[in-house]
CSV table of C-alpha atoms in Angstrom, one decimal:
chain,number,residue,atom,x,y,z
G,267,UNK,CA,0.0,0.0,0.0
G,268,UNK,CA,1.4,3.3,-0.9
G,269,UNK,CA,-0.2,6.4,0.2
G,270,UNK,CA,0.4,9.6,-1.9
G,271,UNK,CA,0.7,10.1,-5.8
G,272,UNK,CA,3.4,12.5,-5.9
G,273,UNK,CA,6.8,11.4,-7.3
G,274,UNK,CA,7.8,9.5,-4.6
G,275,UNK,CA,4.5,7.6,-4.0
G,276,UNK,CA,4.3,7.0,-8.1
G,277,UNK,CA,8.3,5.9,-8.0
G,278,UNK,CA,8.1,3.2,-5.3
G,279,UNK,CA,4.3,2.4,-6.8
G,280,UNK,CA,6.3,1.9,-10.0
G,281,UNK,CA,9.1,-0.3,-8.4
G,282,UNK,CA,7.0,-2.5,-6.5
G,283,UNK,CA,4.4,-3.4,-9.7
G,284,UNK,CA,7.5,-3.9,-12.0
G,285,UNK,CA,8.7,-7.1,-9.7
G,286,UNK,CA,5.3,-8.4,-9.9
G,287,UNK,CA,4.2,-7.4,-7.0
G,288,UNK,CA,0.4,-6.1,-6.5
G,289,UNK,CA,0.4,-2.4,-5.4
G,290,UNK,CA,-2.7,-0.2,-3.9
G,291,UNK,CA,-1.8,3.6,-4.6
G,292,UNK,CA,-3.8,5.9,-2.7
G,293,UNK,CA,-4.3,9.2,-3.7
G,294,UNK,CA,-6.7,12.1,-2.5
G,295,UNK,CA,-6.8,14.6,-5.5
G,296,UNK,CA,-9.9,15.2,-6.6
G,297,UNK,CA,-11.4,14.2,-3.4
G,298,UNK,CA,-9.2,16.4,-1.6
G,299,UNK,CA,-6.5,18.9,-2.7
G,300,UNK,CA,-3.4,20.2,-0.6
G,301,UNK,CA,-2.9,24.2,-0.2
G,302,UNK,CA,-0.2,23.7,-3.2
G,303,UNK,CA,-2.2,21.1,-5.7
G,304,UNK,CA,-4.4,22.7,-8.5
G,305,UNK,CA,-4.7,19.4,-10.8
G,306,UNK,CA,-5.8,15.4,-10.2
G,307,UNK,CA,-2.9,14.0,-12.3
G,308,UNK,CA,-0.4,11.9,-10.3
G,309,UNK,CA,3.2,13.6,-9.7
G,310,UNK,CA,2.1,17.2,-10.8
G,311,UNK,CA,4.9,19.6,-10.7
G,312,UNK,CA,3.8,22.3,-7.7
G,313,UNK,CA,6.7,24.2,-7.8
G,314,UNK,CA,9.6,24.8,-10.8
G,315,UNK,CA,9.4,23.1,-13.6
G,316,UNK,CA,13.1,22.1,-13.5
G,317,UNK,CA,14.9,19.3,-12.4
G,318,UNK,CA,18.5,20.9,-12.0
G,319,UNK,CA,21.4,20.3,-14.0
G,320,UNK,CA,21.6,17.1,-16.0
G,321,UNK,CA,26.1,17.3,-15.6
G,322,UNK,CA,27.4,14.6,-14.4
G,323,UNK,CA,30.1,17.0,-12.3
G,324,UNK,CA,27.0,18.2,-10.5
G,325,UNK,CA,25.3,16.0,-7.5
G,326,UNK,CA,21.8,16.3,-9.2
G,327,UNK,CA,23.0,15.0,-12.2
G,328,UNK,CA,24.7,12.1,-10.9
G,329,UNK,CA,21.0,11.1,-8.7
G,330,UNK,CA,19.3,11.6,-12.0
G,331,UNK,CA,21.5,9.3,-13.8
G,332,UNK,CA,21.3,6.6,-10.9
G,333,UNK,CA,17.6,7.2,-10.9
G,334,UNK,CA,17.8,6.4,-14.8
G,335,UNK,CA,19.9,3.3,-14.1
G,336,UNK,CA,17.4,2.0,-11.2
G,337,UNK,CA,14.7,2.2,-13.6
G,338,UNK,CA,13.0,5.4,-12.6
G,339,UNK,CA,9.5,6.6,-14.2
G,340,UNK,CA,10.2,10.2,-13.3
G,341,UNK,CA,13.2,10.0,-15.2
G,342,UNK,CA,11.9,8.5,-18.1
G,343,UNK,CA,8.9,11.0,-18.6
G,344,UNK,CA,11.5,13.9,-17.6
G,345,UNK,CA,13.4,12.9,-20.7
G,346,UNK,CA,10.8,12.5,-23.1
G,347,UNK,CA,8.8,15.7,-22.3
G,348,UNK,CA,11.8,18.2,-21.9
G,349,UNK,CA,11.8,21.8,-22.6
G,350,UNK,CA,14.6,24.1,-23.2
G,351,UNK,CA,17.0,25.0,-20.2
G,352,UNK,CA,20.9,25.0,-20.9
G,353,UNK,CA,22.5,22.3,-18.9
G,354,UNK,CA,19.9,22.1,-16.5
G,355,UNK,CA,16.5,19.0,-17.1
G,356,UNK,CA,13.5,21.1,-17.3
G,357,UNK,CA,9.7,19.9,-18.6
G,358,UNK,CA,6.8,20.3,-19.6
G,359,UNK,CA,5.4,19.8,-16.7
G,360,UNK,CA,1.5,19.0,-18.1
G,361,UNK,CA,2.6,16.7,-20.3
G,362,UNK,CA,5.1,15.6,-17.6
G,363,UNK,CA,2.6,14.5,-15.0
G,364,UNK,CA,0.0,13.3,-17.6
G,365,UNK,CA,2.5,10.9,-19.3
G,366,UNK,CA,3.0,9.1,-15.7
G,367,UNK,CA,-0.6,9.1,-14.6
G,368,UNK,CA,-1.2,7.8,-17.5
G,369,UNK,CA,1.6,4.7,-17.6
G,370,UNK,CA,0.5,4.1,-13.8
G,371,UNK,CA,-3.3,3.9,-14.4
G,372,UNK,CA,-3.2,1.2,-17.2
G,373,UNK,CA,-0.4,-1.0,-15.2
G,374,UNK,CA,-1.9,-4.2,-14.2
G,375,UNK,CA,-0.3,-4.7,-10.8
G,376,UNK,CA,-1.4,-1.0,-9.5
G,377,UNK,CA,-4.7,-0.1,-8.3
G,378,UNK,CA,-5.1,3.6,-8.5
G,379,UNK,CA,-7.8,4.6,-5.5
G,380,UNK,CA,-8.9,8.1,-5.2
G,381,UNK,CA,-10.0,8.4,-1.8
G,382,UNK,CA,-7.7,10.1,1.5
G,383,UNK,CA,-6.2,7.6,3.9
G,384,UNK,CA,-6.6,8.6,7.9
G,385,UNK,CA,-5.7,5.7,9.0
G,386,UNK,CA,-2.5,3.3,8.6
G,387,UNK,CA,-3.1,-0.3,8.4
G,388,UNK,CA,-1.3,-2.4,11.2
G,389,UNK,CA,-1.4,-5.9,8.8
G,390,UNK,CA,-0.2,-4.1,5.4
G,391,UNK,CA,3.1,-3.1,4.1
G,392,UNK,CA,2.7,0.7,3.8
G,393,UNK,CA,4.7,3.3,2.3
G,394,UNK,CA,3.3,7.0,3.4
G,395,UNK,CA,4.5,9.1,0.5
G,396,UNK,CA,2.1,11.6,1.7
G,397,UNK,CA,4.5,14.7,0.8
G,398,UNK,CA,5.4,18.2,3.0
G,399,UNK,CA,1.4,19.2,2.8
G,400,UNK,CA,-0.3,15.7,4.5
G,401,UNK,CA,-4.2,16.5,5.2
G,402,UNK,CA,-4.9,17.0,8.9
G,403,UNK,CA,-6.5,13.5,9.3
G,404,UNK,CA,-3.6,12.2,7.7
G,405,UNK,CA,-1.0,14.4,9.8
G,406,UNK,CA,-2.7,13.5,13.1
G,407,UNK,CA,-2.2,10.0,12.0
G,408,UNK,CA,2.0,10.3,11.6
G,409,UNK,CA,1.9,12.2,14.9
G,410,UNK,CA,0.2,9.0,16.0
G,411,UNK,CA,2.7,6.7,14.6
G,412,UNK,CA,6.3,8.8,15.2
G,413,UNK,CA,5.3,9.8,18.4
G,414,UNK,CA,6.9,13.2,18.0
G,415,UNK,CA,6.0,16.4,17.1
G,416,UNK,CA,6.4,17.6,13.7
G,417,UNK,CA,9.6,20.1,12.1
G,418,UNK,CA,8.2,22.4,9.5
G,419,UNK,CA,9.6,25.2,7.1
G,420,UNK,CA,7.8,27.4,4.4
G,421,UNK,CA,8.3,27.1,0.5
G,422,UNK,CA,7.5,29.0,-2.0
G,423,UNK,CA,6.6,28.5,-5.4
G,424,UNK,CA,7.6,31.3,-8.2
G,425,UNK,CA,5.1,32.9,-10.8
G,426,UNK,CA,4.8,31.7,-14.7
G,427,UNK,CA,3.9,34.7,-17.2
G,428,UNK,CA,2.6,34.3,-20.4
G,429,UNK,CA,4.8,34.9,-23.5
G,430,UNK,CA,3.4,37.0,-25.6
G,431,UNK,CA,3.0,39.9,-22.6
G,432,UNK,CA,6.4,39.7,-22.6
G,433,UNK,CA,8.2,43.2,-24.6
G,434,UNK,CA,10.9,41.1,-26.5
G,435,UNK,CA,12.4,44.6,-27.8
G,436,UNK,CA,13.9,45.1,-23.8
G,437,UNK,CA,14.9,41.6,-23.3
G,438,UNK,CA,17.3,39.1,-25.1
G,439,UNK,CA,17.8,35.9,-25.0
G,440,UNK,CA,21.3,33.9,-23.9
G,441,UNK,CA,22.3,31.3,-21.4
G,442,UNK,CA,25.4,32.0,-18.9
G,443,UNK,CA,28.3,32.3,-20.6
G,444,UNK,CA,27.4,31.7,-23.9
G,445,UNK,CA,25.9,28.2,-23.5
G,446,UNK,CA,23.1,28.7,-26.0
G,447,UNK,CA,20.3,31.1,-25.6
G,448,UNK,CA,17.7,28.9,-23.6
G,449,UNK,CA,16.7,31.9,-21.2
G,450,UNK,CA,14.7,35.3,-21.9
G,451,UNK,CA,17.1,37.7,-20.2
G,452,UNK,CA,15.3,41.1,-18.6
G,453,UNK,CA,18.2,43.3,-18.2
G,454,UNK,CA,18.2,46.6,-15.3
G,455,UNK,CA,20.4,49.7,-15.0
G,456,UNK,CA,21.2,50.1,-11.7
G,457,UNK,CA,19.0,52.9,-11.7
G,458,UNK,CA,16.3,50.5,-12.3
G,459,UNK,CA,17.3,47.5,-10.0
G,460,UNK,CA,17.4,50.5,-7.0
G,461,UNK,CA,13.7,51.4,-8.0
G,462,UNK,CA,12.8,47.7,-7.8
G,463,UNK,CA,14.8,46.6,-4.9
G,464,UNK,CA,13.0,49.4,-2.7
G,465,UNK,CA,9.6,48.5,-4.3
G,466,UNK,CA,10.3,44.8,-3.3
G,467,UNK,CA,11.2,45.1,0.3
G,468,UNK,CA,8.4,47.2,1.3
G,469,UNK,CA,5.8,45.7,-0.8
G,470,UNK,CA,2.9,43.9,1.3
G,471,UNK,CA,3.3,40.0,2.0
G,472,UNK,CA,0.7,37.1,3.5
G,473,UNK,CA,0.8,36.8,6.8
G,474,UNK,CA,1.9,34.0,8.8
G,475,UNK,CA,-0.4,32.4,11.5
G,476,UNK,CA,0.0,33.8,14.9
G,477,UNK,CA,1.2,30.0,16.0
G,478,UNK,CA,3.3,29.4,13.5
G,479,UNK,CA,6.8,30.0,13.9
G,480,UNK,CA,8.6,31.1,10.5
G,481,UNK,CA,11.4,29.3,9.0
G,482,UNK,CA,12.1,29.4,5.9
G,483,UNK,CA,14.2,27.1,3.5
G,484,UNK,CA,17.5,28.6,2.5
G,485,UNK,CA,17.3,27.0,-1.2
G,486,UNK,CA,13.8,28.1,-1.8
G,487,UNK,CA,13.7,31.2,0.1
G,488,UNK,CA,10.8,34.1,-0.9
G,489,UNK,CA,13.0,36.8,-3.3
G,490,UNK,CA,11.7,39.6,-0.8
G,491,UNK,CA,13.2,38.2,2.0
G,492,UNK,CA,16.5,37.5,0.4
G,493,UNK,CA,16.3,41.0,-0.6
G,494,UNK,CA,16.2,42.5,2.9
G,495,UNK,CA,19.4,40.7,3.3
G,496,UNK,CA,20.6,43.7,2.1
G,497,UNK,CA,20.5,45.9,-1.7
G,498,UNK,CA,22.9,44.2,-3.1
G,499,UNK,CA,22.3,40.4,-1.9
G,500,UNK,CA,20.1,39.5,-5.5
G,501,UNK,CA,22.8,40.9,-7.4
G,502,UNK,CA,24.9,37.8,-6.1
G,503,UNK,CA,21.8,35.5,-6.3
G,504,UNK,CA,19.0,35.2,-9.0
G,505,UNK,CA,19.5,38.5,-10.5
G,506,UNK,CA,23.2,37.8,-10.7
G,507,UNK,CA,24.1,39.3,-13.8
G,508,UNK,CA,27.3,37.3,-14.6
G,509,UNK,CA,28.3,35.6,-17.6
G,510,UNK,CA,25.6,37.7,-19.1
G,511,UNK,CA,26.5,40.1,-21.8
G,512,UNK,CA,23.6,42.2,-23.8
G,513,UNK,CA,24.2,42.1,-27.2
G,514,UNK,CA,22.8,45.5,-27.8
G,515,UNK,CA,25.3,47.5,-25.4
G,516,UNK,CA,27.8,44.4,-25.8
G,517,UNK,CA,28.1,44.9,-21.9
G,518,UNK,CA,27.4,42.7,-18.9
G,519,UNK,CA,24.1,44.8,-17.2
G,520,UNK,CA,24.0,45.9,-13.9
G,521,UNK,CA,21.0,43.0,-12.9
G,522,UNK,CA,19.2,40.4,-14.9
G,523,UNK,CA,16.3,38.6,-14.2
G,524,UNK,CA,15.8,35.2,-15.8
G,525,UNK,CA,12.9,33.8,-17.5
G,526,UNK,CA,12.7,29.9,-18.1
G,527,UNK,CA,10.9,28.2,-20.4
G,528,UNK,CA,7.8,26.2,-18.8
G,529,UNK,CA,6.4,24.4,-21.5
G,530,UNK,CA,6.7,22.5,-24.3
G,531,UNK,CA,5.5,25.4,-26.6
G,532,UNK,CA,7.0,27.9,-25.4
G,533,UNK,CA,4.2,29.5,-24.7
G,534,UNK,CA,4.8,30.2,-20.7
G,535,UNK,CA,8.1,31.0,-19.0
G,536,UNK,CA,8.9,30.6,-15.3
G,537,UNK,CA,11.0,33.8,-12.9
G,538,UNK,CA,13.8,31.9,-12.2
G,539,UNK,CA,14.7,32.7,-8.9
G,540,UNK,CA,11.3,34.6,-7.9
G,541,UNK,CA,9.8,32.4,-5.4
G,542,UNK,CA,7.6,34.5,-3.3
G,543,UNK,CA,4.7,35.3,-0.5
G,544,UNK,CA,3.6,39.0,-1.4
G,545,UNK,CA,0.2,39.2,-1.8
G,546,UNK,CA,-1.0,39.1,-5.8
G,547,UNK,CA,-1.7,42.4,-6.2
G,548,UNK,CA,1.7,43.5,-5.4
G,549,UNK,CA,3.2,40.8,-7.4
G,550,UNK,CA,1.5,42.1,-10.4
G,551,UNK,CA,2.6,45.9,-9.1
G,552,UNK,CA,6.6,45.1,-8.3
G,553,UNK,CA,7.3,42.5,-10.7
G,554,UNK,CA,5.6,44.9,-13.8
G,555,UNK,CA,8.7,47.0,-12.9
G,556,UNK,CA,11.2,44.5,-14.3
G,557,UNK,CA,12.3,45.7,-18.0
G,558,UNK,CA,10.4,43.9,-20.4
G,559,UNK,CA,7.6,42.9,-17.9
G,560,UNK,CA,5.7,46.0,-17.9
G,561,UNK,CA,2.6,44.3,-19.7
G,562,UNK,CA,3.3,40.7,-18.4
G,563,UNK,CA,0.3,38.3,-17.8
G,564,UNK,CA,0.5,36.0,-15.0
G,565,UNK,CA,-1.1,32.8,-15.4
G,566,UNK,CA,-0.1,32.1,-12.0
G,567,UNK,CA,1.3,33.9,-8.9
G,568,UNK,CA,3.8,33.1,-6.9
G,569,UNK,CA,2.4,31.4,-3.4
G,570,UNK,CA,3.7,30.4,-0.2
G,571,UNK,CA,2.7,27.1,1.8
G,572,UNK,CA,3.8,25.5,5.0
G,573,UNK,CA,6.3,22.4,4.2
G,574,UNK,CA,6.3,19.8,7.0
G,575,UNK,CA,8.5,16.8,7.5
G,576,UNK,CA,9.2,14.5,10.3
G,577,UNK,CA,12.6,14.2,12.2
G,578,UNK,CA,14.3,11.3,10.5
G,579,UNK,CA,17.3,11.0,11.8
G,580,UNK,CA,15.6,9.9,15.4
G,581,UNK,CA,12.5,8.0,13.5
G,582,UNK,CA,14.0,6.4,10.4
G,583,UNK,CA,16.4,3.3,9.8
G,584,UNK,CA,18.8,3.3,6.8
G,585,UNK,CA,16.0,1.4,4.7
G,586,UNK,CA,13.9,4.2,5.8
G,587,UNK,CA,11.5,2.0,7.3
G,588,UNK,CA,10.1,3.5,10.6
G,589,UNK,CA,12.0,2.1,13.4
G,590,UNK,CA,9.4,1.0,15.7
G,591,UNK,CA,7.2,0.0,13.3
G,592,UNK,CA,8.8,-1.7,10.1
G,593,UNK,CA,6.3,-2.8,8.0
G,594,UNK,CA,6.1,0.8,7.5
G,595,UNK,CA,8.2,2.9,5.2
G,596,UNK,CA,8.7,6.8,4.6
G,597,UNK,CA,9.3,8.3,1.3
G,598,UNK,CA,9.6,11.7,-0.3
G,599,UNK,CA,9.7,15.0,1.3
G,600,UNK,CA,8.2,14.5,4.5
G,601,UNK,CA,11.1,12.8,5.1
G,602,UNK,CA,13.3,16.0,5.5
G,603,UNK,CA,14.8,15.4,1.5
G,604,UNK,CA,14.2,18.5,-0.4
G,605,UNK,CA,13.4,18.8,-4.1
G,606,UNK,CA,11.4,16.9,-6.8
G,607,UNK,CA,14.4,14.3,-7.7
G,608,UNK,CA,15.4,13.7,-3.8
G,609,UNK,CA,11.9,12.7,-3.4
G,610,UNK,CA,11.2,10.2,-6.1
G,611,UNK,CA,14.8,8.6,-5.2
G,612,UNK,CA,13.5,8.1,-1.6
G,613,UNK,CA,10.5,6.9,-3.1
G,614,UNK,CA,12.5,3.6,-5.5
G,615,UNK,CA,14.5,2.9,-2.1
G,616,UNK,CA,11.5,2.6,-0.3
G,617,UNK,CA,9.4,0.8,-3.4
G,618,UNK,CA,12.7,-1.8,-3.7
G,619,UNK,CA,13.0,-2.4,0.2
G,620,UNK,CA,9.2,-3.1,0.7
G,621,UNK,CA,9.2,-6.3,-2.3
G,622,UNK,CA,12.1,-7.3,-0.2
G,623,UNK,CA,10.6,-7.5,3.3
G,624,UNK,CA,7.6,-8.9,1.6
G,625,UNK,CA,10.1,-11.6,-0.2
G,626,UNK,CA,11.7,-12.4,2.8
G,627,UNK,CA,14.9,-10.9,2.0
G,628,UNK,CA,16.9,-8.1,4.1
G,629,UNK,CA,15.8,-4.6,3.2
G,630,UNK,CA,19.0,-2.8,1.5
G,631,UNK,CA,21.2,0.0,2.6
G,632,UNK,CA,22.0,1.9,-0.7
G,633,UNK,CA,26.4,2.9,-0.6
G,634,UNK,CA,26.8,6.3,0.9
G,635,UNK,CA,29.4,6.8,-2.1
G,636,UNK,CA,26.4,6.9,-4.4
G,637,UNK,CA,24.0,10.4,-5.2
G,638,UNK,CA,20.8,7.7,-3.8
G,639,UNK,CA,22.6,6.4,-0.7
G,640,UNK,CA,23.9,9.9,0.4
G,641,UNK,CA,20.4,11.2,0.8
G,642,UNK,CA,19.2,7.8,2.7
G,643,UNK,CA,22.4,8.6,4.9
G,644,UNK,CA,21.6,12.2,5.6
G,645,UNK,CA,18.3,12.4,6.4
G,646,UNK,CA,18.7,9.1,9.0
G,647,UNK,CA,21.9,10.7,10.7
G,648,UNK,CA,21.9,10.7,14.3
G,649,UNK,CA,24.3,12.6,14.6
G,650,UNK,CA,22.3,15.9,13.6
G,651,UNK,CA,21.1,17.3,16.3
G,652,UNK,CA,19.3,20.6,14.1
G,653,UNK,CA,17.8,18.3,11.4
G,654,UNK,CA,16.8,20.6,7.9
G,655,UNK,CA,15.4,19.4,4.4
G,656,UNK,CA,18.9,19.1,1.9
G,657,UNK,CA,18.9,19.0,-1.7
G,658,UNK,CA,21.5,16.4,-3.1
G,659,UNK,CA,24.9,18.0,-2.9
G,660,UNK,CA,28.5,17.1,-3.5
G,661,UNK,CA,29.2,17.8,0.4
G,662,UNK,CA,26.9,14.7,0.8
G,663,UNK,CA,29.3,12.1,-0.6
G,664,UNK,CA,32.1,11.1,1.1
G,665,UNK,CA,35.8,12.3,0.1
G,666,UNK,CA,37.8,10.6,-2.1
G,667,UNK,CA,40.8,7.9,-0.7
G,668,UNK,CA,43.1,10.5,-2.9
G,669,UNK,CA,43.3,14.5,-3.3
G,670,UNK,CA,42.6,16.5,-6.3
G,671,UNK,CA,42.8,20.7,-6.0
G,672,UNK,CA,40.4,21.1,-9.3
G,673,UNK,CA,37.2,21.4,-7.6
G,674,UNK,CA,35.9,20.1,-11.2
G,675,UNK,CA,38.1,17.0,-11.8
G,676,UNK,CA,37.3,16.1,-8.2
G,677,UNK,CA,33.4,16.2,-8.8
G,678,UNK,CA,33.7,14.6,-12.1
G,679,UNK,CA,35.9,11.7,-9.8
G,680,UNK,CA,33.1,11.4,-7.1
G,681,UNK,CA,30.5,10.9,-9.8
G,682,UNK,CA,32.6,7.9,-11.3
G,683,UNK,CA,32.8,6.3,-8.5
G,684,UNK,CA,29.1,7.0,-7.6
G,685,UNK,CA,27.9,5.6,-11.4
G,686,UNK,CA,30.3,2.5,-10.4
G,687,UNK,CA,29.0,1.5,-7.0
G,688,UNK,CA,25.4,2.0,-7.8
G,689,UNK,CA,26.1,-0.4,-11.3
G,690,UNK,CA,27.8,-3.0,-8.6
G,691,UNK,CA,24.7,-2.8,-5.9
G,692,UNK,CA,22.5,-3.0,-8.7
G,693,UNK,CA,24.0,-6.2,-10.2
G,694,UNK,CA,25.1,-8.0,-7.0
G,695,UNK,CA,21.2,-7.5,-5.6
G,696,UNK,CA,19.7,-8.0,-9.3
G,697,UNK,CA,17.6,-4.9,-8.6
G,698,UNK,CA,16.8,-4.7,-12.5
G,699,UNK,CA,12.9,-4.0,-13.3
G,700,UNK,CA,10.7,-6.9,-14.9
């Protein structure tokens, strides 16, 4: 039984029905939707519509190509329906979520049942794949089974404009360092960027409950908060302008803001960067200020949500089956691993390790030397006494038996031996899909 349809629930779903194993997949949507949901399809995109960089010198692209080699169905729709984004994997995240709903619905061994679970089986294997936003039925029910109280952060998710709104005589289009030309570029003076910047730190913002205590992810934080870090704290994050040059002036510009293609047609493009919680109106006000946004149409604001995870490192095993409990597994992000891949990874180490306890066999501990095993290790570390979400990161894997200065040639050294060990594990435990 898996409860969730997000990527992790769909990944282990997806594992356990490919070794011929029968699979219930529980999903609420369109029963029920989370603060952050706005369609029924399984693993819809909330957030970006990237999956990070596809280099294998880069700790997401080495996950991503383990995912590939464990058999992954995120991966596999990810590279059909891509879109445009230099090195990076983005989609098109419609077609992206429809492709898997629709290669999960017509598999014979999973049952697809759209109702909300509020209460966890005690005879079942069960993976909760529930995500950061579980239902209150649903989070009453984890309290139930951890015994603990609950961590929590905020995320935010950025706007998408159309376009056509967008005045293509102000912006140009380039990737960093002339890698191709994958990004709509909105270049600012500094004149301009001063205008904005003040117009962005005083503009109004959704409130946060009274009983809430505010923390806020440092890899997704809200742009408005970053930029009360200080005036010129974006011009060293997304509006960075380097590597950037404007072919009109034939100058780097003061500040650029970046626009990412969403979709497949082109037809929608996502503020890189621009996660925020200001209240709509002032979106629409601040962000009209950016060159070449004056007329832009938003076909969705950016919004703000409350992201909740459990602590693992006190509640989890290696297998990330719940210690006291272990017929019962954890998978995704409210297990403190942040970002769409580090989710569905959790989720095919949780889909692989429930066939095996059903088997009879040992539940496996993926190598800390790979991208997949790094995150298993982090997130079940008792050691950390302030546990956070983490993205997948090269100061996850361990160092190297030998010393290299290049910080490149050493990255590009960890992900060999990453590719190798996982290829090993895979073969020794015959982890290959039906």
């Amino acid at each position: 039984m898996v409860v969730g349809g997000g990527l992790a629930g769909v990944e282990a779903a997806w594992q356990i029905a490919n070794r011929g194993i029968m699979v219930d997949l529980y999903e609420m949507r369109p029963q029920k939707f989370s603060p952050a949901h706005h369609t029924d399809k399984l693993a819809e995109l909330v957030c970006s519509n990237s999956l990070k960089s596809n280099s294998l010198d880069n700790a997401a692209g080495i996950l991503k190509e383990e995912m590939r080699m464990l058999g992954s169905i995120v991966m596999e729709s990810a590279d059909i329906n891509t879109v445009p984004a230099g090195e990076a994997l983005a989609v098109d995240r419609e077609r992206f979520s429809q492709y898997i709903t629709e290669k999960i619905i017509s598999h014979p061994n999973i049952n697809v049942i759209r109702e909300e679970v509020k209460k966890i089986p005690e005879d079942r294997i069960v993976i909760i794949a529930v995500g950061p936003l579980p239902s209150e039925s649903m989070t009453e029910e984890i309290e139930f089974l951890t015994g603990s109280n609950f961590l929590y952060f905020y995320d935010a998710a950025a706007p998408i404009i159309t376009y056509d709104s967008i005045d293509l005589s102000k912006v140009f289009k380039a990737s960093r360092y002339g890698k191709g030309d994958d990004y709509i570029n909105c270049p600012m003076t500094q004149e301009e960027y001063e205008r904005f910047w003040n117009e962005l730190v005083n503009a109004e913002v959704t409130t946060t409950k009274e009983f809430e205590e505010e923390i806020v992810f440092e890899g997704c934080m809200p742009i408005e908060a970053m930029a009360k870090r200080g005036k010129d704290t974006l011009l060293f994050g997304p509006l960075k302008p380097v590597g950037l040059v404007d072919p009109r002036t034939g100058k780097i510009p003061y500040a650029v803001v970046q626009l990412r293609q969403d979709n497949k047609e082109g037809t929608l493009y996502n503020m890189v960067g621009f996660q925020t919680k200001m209240k709509w109106g002032e979106q629409k006000r601040v962000f009209s200020m950016i060159p070449g946004l004056e007329n832009a149409e938003f076909v969705r604001f950016g919004v703000m949500h409350r992201n909740t995870f459990i602590d693992s490192p006190r509640l989890l095993l290696k297998t990330l089956q719940l210690k006291n409990r272990q017929n019962i597994f954890f998978a995704g992000q409210i297990t403190g691993v942040e970002g769409y891949i580090e989710s569905a990874s959790s989720g095919i180490v949780a889909g692989i390790n429930a066939v095996r306890i059903l088997k009879g066999f040992e539940p496996l501990i993926f190598p800390k030397e790979t991208a997949v095993g790094a995150l298993c290790h982090y997130i079940t570390d008792e050691t950390i006494k302030n546990f956070q979400p983490m993205n997948i990161n090269m100061g996850l894997f361990p160092k190297l038996d030998f010393n290299i200065k290049d910080r490149k040639q050493r990255n590009i050294k960890i992900s060999e031996r990453a590719i190798e060990m996982m290829k090993k594990f895979i073969e020794n435990f015959e982890l290959y899909l039906d």
